[in-house]
CSV table of C-alpha atoms in Angstrom, one decimal:
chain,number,residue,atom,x,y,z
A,24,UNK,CA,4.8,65.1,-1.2
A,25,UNK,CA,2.4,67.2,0.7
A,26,UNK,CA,0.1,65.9,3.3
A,27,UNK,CA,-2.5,69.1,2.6
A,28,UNK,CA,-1.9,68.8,-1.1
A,29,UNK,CA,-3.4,65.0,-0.8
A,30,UNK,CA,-5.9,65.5,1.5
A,31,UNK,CA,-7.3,67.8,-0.9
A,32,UNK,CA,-7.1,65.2,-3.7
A,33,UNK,CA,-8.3,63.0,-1.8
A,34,UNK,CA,-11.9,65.4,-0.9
A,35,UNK,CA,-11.7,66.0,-4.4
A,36,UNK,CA,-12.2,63.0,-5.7
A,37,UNK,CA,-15.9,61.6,-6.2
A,38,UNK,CA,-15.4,57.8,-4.4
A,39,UNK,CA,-18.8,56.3,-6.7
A,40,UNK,CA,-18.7,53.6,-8.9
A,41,UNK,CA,-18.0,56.7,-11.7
A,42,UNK,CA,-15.0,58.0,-9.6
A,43,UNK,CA,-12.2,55.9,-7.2
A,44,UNK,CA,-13.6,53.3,-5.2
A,45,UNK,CA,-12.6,53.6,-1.0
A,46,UNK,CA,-10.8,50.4,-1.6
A,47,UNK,CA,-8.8,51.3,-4.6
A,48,UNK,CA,-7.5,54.8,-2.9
A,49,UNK,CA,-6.7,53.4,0.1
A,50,UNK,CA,-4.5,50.8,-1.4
A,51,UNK,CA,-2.6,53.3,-3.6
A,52,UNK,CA,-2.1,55.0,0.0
A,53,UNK,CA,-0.5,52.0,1.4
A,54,UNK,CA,1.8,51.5,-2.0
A,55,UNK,CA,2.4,55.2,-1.7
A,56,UNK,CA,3.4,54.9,2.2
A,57,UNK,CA,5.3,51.7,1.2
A,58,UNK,CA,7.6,53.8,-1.6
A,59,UNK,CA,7.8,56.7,1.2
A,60,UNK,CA,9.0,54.0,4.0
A,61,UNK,CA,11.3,52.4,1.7
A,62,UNK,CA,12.9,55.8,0.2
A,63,UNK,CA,13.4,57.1,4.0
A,64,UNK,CA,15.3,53.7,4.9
A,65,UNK,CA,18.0,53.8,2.1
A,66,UNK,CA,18.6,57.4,2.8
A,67,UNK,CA,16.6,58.9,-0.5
A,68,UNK,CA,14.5,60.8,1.8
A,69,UNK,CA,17.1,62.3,4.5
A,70,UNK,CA,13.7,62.9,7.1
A,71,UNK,CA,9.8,61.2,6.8
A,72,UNK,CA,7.3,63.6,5.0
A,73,UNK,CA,4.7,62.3,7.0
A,74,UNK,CA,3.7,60.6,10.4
A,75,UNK,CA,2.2,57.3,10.5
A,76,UNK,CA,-1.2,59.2,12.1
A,77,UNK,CA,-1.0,61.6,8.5
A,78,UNK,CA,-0.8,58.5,6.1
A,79,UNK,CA,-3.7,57.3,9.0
A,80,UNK,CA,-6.2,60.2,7.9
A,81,UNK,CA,-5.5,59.9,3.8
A,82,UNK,CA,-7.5,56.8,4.4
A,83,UNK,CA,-11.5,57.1,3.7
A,84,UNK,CA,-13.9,54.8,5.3
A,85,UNK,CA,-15.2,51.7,3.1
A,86,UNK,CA,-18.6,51.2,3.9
A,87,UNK,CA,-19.5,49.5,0.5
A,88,UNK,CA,-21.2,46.3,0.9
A,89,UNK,CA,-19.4,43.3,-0.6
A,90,UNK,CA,-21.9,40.3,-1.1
A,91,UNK,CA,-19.5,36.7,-1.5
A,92,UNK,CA,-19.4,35.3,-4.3
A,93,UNK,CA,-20.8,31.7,-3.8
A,94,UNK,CA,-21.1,28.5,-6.4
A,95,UNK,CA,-23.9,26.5,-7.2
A,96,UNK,CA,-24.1,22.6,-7.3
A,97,UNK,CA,-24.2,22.5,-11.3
A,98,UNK,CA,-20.8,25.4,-11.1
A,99,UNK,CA,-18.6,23.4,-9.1
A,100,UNK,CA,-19.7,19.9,-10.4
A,101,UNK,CA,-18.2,21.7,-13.8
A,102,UNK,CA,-15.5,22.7,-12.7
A,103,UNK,CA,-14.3,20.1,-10.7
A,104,UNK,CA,-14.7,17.4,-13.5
A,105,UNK,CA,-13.8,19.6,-16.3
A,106,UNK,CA,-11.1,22.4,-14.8
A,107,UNK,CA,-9.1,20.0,-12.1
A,108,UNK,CA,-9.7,16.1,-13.1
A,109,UNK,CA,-9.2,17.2,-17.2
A,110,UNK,CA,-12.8,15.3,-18.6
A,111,UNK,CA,-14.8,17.0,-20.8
A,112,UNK,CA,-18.9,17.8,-20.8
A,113,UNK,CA,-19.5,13.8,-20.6
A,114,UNK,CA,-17.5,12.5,-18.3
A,115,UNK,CA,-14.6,11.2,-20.5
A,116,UNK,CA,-11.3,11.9,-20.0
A,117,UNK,CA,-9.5,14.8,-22.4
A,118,UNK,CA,-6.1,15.3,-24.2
A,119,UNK,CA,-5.2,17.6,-20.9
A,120,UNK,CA,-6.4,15.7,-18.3
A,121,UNK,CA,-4.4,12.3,-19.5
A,122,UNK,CA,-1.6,14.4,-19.0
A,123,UNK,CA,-2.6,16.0,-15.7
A,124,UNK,CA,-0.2,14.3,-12.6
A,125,UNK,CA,-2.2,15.6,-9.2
A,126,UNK,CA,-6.1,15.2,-10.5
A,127,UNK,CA,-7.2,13.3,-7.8
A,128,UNK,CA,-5.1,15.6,-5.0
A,129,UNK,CA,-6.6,18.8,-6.6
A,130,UNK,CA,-10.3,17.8,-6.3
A,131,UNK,CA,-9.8,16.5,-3.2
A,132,UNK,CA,-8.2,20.1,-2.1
A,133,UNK,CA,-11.3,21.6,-3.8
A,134,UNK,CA,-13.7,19.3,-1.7
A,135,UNK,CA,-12.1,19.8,1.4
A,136,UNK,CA,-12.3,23.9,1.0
A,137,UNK,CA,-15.9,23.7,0.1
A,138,UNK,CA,-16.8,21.4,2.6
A,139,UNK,CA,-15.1,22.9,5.7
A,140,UNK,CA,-15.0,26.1,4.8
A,141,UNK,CA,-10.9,26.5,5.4
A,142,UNK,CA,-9.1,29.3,4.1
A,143,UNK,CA,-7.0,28.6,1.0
A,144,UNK,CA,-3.5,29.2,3.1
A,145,UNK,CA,-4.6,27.4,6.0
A,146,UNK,CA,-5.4,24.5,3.7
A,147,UNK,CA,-2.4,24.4,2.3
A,148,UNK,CA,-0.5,23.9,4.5
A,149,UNK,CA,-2.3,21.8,6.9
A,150,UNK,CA,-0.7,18.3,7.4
A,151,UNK,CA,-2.2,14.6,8.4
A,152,UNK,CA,-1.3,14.6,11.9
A,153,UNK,CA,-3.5,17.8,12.3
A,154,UNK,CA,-6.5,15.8,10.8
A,155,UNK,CA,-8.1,13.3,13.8
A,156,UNK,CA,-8.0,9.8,14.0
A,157,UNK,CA,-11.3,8.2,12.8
A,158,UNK,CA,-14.2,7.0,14.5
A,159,UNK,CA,-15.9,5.4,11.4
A,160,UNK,CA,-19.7,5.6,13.2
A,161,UNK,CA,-19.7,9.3,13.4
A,162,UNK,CA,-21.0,11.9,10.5
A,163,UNK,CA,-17.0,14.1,11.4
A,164,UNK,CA,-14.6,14.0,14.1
A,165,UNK,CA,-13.0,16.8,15.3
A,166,UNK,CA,-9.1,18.0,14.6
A,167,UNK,CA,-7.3,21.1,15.0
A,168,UNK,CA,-6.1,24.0,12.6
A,169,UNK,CA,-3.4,25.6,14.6
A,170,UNK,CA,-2.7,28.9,14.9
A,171,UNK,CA,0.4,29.7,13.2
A,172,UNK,CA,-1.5,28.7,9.9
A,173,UNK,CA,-4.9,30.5,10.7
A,174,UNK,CA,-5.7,34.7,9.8
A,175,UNK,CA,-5.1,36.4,13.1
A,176,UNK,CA,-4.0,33.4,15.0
A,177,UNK,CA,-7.5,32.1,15.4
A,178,UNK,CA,-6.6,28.6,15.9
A,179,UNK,CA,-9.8,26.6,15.8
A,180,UNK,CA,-11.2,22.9,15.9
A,181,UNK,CA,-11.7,21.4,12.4
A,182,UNK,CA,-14.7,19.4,12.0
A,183,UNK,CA,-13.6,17.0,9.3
A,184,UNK,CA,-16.8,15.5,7.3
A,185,UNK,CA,-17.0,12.0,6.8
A,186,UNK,CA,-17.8,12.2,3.9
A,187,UNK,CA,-14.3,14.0,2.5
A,188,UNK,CA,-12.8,11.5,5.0
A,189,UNK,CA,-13.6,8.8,2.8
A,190,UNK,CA,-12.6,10.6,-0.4
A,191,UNK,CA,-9.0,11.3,1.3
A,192,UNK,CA,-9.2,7.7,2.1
A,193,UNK,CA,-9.6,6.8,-1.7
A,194,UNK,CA,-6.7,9.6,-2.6
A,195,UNK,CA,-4.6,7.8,-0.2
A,196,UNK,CA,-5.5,4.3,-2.1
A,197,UNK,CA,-4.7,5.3,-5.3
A,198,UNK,CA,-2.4,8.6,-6.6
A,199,UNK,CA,-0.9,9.4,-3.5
A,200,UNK,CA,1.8,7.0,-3.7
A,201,UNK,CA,2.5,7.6,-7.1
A,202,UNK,CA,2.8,11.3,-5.7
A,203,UNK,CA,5.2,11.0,-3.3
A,204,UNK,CA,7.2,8.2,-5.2
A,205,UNK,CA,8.0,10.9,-7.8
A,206,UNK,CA,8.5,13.3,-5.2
A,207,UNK,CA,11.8,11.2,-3.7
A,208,UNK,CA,14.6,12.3,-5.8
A,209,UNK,CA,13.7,16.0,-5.0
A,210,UNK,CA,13.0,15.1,-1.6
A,211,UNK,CA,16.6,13.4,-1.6
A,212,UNK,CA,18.0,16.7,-3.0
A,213,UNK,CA,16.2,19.0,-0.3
A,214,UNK,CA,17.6,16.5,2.3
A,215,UNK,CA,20.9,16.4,1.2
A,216,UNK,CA,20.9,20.3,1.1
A,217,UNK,CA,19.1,20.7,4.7
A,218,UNK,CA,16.2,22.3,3.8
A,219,UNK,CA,13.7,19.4,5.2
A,220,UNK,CA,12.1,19.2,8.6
A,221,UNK,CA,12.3,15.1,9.3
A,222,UNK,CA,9.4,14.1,11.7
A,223,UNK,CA,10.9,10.9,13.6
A,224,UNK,CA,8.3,10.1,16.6
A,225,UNK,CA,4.8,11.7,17.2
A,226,UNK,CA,3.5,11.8,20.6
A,227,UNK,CA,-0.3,12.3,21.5
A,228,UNK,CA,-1.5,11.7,18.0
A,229,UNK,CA,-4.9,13.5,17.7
A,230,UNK,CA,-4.8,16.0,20.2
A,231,UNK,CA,-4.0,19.4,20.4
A,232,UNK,CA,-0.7,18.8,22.6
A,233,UNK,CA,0.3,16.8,19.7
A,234,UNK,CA,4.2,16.4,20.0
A,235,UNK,CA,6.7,15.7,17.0
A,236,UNK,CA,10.5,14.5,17.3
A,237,UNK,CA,12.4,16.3,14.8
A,238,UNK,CA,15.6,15.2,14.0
A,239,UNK,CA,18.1,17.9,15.2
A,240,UNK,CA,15.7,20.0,16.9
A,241,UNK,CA,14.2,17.5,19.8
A,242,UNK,CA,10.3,17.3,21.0
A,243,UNK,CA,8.4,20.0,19.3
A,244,UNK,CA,4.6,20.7,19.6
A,245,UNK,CA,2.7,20.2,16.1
A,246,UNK,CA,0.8,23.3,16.6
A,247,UNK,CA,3.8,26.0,17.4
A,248,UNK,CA,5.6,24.6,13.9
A,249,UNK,CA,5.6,27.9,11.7
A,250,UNK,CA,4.5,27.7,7.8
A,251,UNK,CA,7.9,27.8,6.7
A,252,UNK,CA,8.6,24.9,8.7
A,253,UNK,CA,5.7,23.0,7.8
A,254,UNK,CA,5.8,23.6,4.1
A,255,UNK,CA,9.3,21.6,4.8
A,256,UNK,CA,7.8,19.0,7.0
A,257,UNK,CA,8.5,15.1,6.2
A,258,UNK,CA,8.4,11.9,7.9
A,259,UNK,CA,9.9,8.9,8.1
A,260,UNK,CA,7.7,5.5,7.1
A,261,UNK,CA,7.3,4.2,10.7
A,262,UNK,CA,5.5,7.3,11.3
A,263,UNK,CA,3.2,7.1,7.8
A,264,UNK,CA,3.1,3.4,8.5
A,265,UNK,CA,1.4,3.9,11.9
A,266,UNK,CA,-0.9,6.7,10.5
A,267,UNK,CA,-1.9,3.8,7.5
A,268,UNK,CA,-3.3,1.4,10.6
A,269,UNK,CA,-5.5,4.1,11.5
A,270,UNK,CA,-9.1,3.4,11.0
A,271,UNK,CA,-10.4,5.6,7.8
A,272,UNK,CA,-6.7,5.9,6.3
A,273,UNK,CA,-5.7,4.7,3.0
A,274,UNK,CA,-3.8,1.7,2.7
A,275,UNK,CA,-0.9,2.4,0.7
A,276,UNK,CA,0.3,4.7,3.7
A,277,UNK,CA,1.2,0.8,5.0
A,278,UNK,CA,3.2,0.0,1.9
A,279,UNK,CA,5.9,3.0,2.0
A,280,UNK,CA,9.1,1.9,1.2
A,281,UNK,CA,11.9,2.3,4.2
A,282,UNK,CA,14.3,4.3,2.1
A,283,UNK,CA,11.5,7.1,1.9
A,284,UNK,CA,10.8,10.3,3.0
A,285,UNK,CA,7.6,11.4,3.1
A,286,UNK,CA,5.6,14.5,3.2
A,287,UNK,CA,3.3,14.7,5.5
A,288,UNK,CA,1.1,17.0,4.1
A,289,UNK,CA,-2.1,16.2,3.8
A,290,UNK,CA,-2.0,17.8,0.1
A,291,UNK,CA,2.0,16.8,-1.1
A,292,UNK,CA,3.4,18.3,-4.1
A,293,UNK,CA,5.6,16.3,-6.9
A,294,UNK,CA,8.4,18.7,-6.5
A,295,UNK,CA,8.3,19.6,-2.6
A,296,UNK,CA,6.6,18.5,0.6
A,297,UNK,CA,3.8,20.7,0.2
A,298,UNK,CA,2.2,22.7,-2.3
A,299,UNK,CA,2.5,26.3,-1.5
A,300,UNK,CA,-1.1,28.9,-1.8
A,301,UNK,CA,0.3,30.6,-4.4
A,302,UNK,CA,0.6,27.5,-6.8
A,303,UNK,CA,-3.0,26.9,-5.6
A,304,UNK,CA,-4.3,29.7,-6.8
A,305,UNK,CA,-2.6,29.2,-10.6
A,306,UNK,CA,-4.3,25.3,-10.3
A,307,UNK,CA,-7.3,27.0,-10.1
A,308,UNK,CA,-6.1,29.5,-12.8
A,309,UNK,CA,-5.7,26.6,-14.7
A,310,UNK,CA,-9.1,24.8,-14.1
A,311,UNK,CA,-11.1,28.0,-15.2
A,312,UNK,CA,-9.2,28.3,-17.9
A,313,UNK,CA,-10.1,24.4,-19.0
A,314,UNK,CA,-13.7,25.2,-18.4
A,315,UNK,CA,-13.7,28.6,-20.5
A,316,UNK,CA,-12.3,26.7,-23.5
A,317,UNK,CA,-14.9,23.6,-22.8
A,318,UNK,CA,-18.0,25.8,-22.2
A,319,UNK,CA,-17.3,29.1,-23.7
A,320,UNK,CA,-17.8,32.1,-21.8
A,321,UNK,CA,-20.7,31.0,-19.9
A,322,UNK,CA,-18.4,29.3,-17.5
A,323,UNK,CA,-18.6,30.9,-13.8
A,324,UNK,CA,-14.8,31.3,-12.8
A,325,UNK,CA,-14.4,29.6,-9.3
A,326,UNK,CA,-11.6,30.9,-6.8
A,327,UNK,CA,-10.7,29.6,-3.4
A,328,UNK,CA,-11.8,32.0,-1.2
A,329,UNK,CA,-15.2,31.6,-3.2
A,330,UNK,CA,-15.4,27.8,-2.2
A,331,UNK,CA,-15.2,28.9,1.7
A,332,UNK,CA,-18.4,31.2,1.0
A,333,UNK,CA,-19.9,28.5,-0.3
A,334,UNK,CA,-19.6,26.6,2.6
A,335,UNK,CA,-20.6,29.3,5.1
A,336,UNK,CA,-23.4,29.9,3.0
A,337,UNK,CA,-24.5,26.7,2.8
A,338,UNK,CA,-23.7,25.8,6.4
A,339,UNK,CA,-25.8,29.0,7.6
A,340,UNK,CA,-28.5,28.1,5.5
A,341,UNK,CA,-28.5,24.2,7.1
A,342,UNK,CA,-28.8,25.8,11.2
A,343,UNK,CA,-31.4,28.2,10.0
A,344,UNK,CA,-33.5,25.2,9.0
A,345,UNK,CA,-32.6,23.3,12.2
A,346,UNK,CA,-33.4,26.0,14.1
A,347,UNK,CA,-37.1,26.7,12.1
A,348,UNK,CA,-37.6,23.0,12.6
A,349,UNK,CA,-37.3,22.8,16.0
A,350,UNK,CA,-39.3,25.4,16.5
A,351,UNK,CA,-42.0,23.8,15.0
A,352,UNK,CA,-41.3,20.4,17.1
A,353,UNK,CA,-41.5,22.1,20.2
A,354,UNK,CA,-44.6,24.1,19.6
A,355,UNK,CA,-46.2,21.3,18.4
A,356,UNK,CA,-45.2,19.1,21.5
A,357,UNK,CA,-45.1,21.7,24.5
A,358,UNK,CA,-45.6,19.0,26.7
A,359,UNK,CA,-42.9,16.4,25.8
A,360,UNK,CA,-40.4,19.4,25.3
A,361,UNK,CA,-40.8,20.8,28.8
A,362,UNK,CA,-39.5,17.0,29.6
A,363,UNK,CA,-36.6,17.4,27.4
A,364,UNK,CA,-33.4,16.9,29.0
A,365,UNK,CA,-30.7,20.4,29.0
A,366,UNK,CA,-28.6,19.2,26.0
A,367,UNK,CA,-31.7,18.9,23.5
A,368,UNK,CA,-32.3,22.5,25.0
A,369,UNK,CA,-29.2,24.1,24.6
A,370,UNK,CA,-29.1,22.5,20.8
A,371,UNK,CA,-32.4,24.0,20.1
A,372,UNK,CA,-31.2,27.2,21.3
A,373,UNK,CA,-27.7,27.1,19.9
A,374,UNK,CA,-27.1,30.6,17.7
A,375,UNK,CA,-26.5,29.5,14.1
A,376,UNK,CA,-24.1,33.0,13.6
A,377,UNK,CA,-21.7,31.8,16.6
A,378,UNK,CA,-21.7,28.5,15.2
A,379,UNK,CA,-20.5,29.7,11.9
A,380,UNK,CA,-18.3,32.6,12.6
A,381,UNK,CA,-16.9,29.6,15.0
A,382,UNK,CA,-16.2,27.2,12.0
A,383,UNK,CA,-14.7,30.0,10.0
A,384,UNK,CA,-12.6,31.7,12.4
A,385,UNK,CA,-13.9,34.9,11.7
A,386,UNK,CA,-12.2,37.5,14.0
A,387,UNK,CA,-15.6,40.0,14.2
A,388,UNK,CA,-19.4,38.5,14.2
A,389,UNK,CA,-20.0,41.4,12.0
A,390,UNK,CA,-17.7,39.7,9.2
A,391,UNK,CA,-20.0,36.7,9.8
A,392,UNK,CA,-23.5,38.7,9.8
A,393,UNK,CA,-22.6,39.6,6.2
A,394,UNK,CA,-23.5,36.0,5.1
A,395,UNK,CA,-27.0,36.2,7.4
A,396,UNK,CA,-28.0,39.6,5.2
A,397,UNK,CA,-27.2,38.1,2.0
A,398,UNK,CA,-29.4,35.4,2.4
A,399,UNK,CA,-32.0,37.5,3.1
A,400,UNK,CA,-31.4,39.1,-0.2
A,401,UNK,CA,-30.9,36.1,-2.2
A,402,UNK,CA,-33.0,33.2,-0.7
A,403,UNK,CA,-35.8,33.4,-3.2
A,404,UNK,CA,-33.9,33.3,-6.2
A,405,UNK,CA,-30.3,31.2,-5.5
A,406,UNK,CA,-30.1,29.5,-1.9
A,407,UNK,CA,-33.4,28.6,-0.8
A,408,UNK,CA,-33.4,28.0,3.0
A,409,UNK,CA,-32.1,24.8,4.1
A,410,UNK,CA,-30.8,23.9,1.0
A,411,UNK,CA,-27.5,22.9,1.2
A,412,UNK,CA,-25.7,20.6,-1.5
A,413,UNK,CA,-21.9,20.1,0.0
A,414,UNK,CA,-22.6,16.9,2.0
A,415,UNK,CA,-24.7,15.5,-0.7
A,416,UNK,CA,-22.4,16.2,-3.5
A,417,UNK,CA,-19.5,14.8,-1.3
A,418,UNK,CA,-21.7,11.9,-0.5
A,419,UNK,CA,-23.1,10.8,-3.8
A,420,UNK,CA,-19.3,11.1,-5.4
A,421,UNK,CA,-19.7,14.2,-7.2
A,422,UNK,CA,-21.5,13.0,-10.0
């Protein structure tokens, strides 16, 4: 292994659609470097071949532009009724999905990605007592995603909608206790073997300082608990019972049994307290796969990380049309907007990008602007300005 021999290979190759894409060559650098690393640290290699700066400059730029991949109203309709809740192209319920456990759960996972725009990880392993307490008169309330679950640590607030509010609400009504009943003699087993994390108090429900008491560990804030801890995270039924009194919450959370554990994850597996992104992503394997064999080939394949373009899409698309309206309003009434007071002001002027890069926890505004150009490019054939179908979907009950 020569550092000159692969720079030349490198120059050498044409990087075009016809050639090596930037993106594939610069991961077969990093599995490369990996191998190298690895080789150097069981002794193989007695000294490194190269410096970190030299495995540095095989990389190439990647200035390729990657348009998201977003999903129309009619797509995700499909595949939430066909691919995750198992009916078929009218509505009635299949072979598959009669023998489906979680259907309810997995649309509801689905809703909440498309609706808030959450990463597919950070979903995952997100639990109730990071969702707020309900104020039942306003369109979302605000909760927290902390930061050990969030890309590059960029905790954020998480505007819940309403309108998924009320669908966890039905979740919580109807399969969630059947979930978490059949989840208690593997929750018994995980106990018995030490491998849970038993919530026994919660202080300062609903804030960010939110405090748990595990048992064996003391006081702990909510938001410093890692993934591994939270994908291990259960409570006892005081605590679900005093979450189920909550305005907004389901009301089986009041009828827990007091031998219980339970998970407190705001999407609970069968098997284990949460359900991991890896078995997320074969769910969805799964779905497309139901939709393939129930449409044919037209189907459009939906993916997680596709759901949060949606939303930032769709989101963008909404403050653009604020913004144009109330541009209109207050050339149309000069005089009565000179009057206005400084809130309606700093609303009208509020920059829709911040707003969104904001939502999604984007690390650059650049990462963020990418969704501005490619509604510049694709507003007069797929996602006309303003035009947003999340809330109404969610509203209406999907049908």
């Amino acid at each position: 292994m020569d550092l000159d021999v692969l720079l030349e290979y490198r120059d050498d190759v044409r990087f075009e659609h016809s050639g090596i894409a930037p993106s594939t060559w610069n991961g077969d650098v990093a599995a490369l470097q990996l191998f190298h690393d690895s080789a150097v640290g069981a002794g193989i290699i007695k000294s490194p071949l190269m410096t970190a700066r030299d495995w540095q400059r095989l990389r190439v730029a990647d200035r390729s532009v990657r348009w998201p991949r977003v999903v129309e109203a009619e797509d995700y309709g499909r595949f939430r009724a066909v691919g995750l809740q198992g009916l078929d192209g009218h509505g009635r319920m299949t072979e598959a999905g009669l023998a489906m456990r979680t259907p309810v759960r997995d649309a509801l996972y689905a809703d909440f990605l498309v609706s808030h725009g959450c990463r597919r990880a950070e979903a995952s392993h997100l639990t109730l007592l990071d969702l707020p307490a309900r104020v039942p008169s306003r369109a979302f309330n605000t909760g927290f995603l902390p930061p050990e679950i969030c890309k590059w640590g960029s905790g954020r607030e998480l505007e819940e909608s309403a309108a998924w509010a009320s669908r966890l609400a039905v979740y919580q009504e109807t399969e969630w206790f059947l979930t978490v009943e059949i989840a208690q003699s593997a929750l018994r087993r995980l106990s018995s073997a030490g491998d849970l994390v038993v919530v026994t108090d919660v202080a300062r429900r609903g804030q960010r300082d939110c405090g748990v008491l595990v048992k064996g560990l003391g006081w702990r804030r909510l938001a410093t608990l890692s993934k591994r801890q939270r994908t291990r995270l259960v409570a006892t039924p005081d605590i679900i019972r005093r979450l189920g009194a909550e305005p907004g919450a389901g009301r089986t959370l009041s009828m827990v049994r007091d031998d219980w554990l339970i998970p407190l994850a705001a999407f609970p597996g069968t098997r284990t307290p949460m359900v991991g992104p890896e078995a997320w992503s074969m769910t969805f394997r799964e779905a497309n796969a139901r939709v393939a064999a129930c449409q044919g080939r037209e189907s459009r394949r939906v993916t997680p990380h596709m759901l949060r373009h949606t939303f930032a899409v769709n989101t963008l698309s909404d403050l653009l049309r604020q913004v144009a309206d109330a541009d209109r309003a207050y050339l149309l009434n000069l005089d009565e907007a000179r009057r206005t007071d400084t809130a309606m002001l700093r609303r009208r002027y509020q920059n829709p990008l911040l707003r969104v890069q904001r939502l999604l926890g984007h690390k650059n505004l650049e990462t963020t602007l990418l969704y501005l150009q490619y509604l510049v490019q694709e507003s007069q054939a797929a996602i006309p300005q303003g035009d947003s179908w999340i809330e109404h979907f969610l509203g209406e009950g999907g049908e």
